[in-house]
Short mmCIF file of C-alpha atoms in Angstrom, two decimals:
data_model
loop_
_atom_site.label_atom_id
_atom_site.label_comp_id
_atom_site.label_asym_id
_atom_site.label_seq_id
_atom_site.Cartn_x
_atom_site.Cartn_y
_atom_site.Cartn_z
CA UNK A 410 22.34 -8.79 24.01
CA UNK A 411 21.32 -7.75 20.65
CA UNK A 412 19.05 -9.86 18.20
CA UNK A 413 21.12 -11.94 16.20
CA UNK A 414 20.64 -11.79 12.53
CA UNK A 415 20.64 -14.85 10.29
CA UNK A 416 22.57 -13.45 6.52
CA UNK A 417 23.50 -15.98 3.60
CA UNK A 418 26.85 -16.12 2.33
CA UNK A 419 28.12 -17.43 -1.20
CA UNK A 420 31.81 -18.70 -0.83
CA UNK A 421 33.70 -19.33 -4.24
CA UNK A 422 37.78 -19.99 -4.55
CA UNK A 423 39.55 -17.61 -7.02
CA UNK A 424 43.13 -19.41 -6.89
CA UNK A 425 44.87 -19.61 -3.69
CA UNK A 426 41.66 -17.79 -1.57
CA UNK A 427 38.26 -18.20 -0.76
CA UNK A 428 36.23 -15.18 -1.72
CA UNK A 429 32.59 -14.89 0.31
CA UNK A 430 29.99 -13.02 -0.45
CA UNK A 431 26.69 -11.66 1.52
CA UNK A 432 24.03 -12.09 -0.13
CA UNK A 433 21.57 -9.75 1.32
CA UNK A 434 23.89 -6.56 1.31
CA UNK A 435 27.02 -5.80 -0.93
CA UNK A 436 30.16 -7.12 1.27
CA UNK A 437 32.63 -9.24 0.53
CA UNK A 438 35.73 -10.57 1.72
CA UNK A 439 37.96 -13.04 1.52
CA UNK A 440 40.46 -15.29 3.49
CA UNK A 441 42.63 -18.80 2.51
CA UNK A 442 40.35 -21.00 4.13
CA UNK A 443 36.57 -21.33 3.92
CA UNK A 444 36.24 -20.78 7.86
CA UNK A 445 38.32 -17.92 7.38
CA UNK A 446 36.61 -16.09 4.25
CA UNK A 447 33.22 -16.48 6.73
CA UNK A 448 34.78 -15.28 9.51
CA UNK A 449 36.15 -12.01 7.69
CA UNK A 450 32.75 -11.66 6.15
CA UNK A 451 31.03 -12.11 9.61
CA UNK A 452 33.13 -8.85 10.81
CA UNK A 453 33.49 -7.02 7.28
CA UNK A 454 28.69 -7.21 7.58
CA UNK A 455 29.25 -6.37 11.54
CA UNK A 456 31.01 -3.24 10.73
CA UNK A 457 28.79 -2.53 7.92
CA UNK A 458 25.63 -2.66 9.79
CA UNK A 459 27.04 -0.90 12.47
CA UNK A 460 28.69 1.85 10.51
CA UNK A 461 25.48 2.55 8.32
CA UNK A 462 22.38 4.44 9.65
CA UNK A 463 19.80 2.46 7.39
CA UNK A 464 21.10 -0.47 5.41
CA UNK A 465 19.79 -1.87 2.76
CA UNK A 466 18.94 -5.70 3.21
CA UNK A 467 17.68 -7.59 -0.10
CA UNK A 468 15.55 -10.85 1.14
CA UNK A 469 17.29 -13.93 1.27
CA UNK A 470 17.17 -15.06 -2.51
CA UNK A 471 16.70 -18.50 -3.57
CA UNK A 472 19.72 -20.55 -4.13
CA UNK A 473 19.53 -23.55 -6.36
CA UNK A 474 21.34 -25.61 -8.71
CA UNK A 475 20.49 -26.58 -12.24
CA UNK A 476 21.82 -28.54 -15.33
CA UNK A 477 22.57 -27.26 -19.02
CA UNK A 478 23.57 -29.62 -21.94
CA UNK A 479 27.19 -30.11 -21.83
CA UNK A 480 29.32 -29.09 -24.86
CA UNK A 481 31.78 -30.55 -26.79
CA UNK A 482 35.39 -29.54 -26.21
#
């Protein structure tokens, strides 16, 4: 068996679907659940890695929250 790579994924909801996002290569996809956005994404990378001689893997960035002053509406 293959070594198992460990990828981040970003998941945000644009109306009625969950878009996710890889974070350490440029794939996306999406699906109307969370659990199925991720699992799209886990085959849409798959076929990516698989399909590209060398790909290009950013590091793992840092993911955080923060707080800004709200505004007045």
């Amino acid at each position: 068996m293959a070594d198992q790579r460990v990828l981040t994924a970003a998941v945000h909801q644009e109306e009625d679907w969950y878009v996710a996002q890889c974070l350490e290569v440029d794939v996306a996809s999406q699906g109307q659940t969370i659990e199925e956005a991720l699992n799209n994404l886990r085959e849409a990378v798959a076929l990516y890695l698989a399909e590209t001689p060398e790909p290009q893997l950013t590091a793992t960035p840092l993911v955080t929250s923060f707080q800004v002053p709200g505004t007045a509406a």
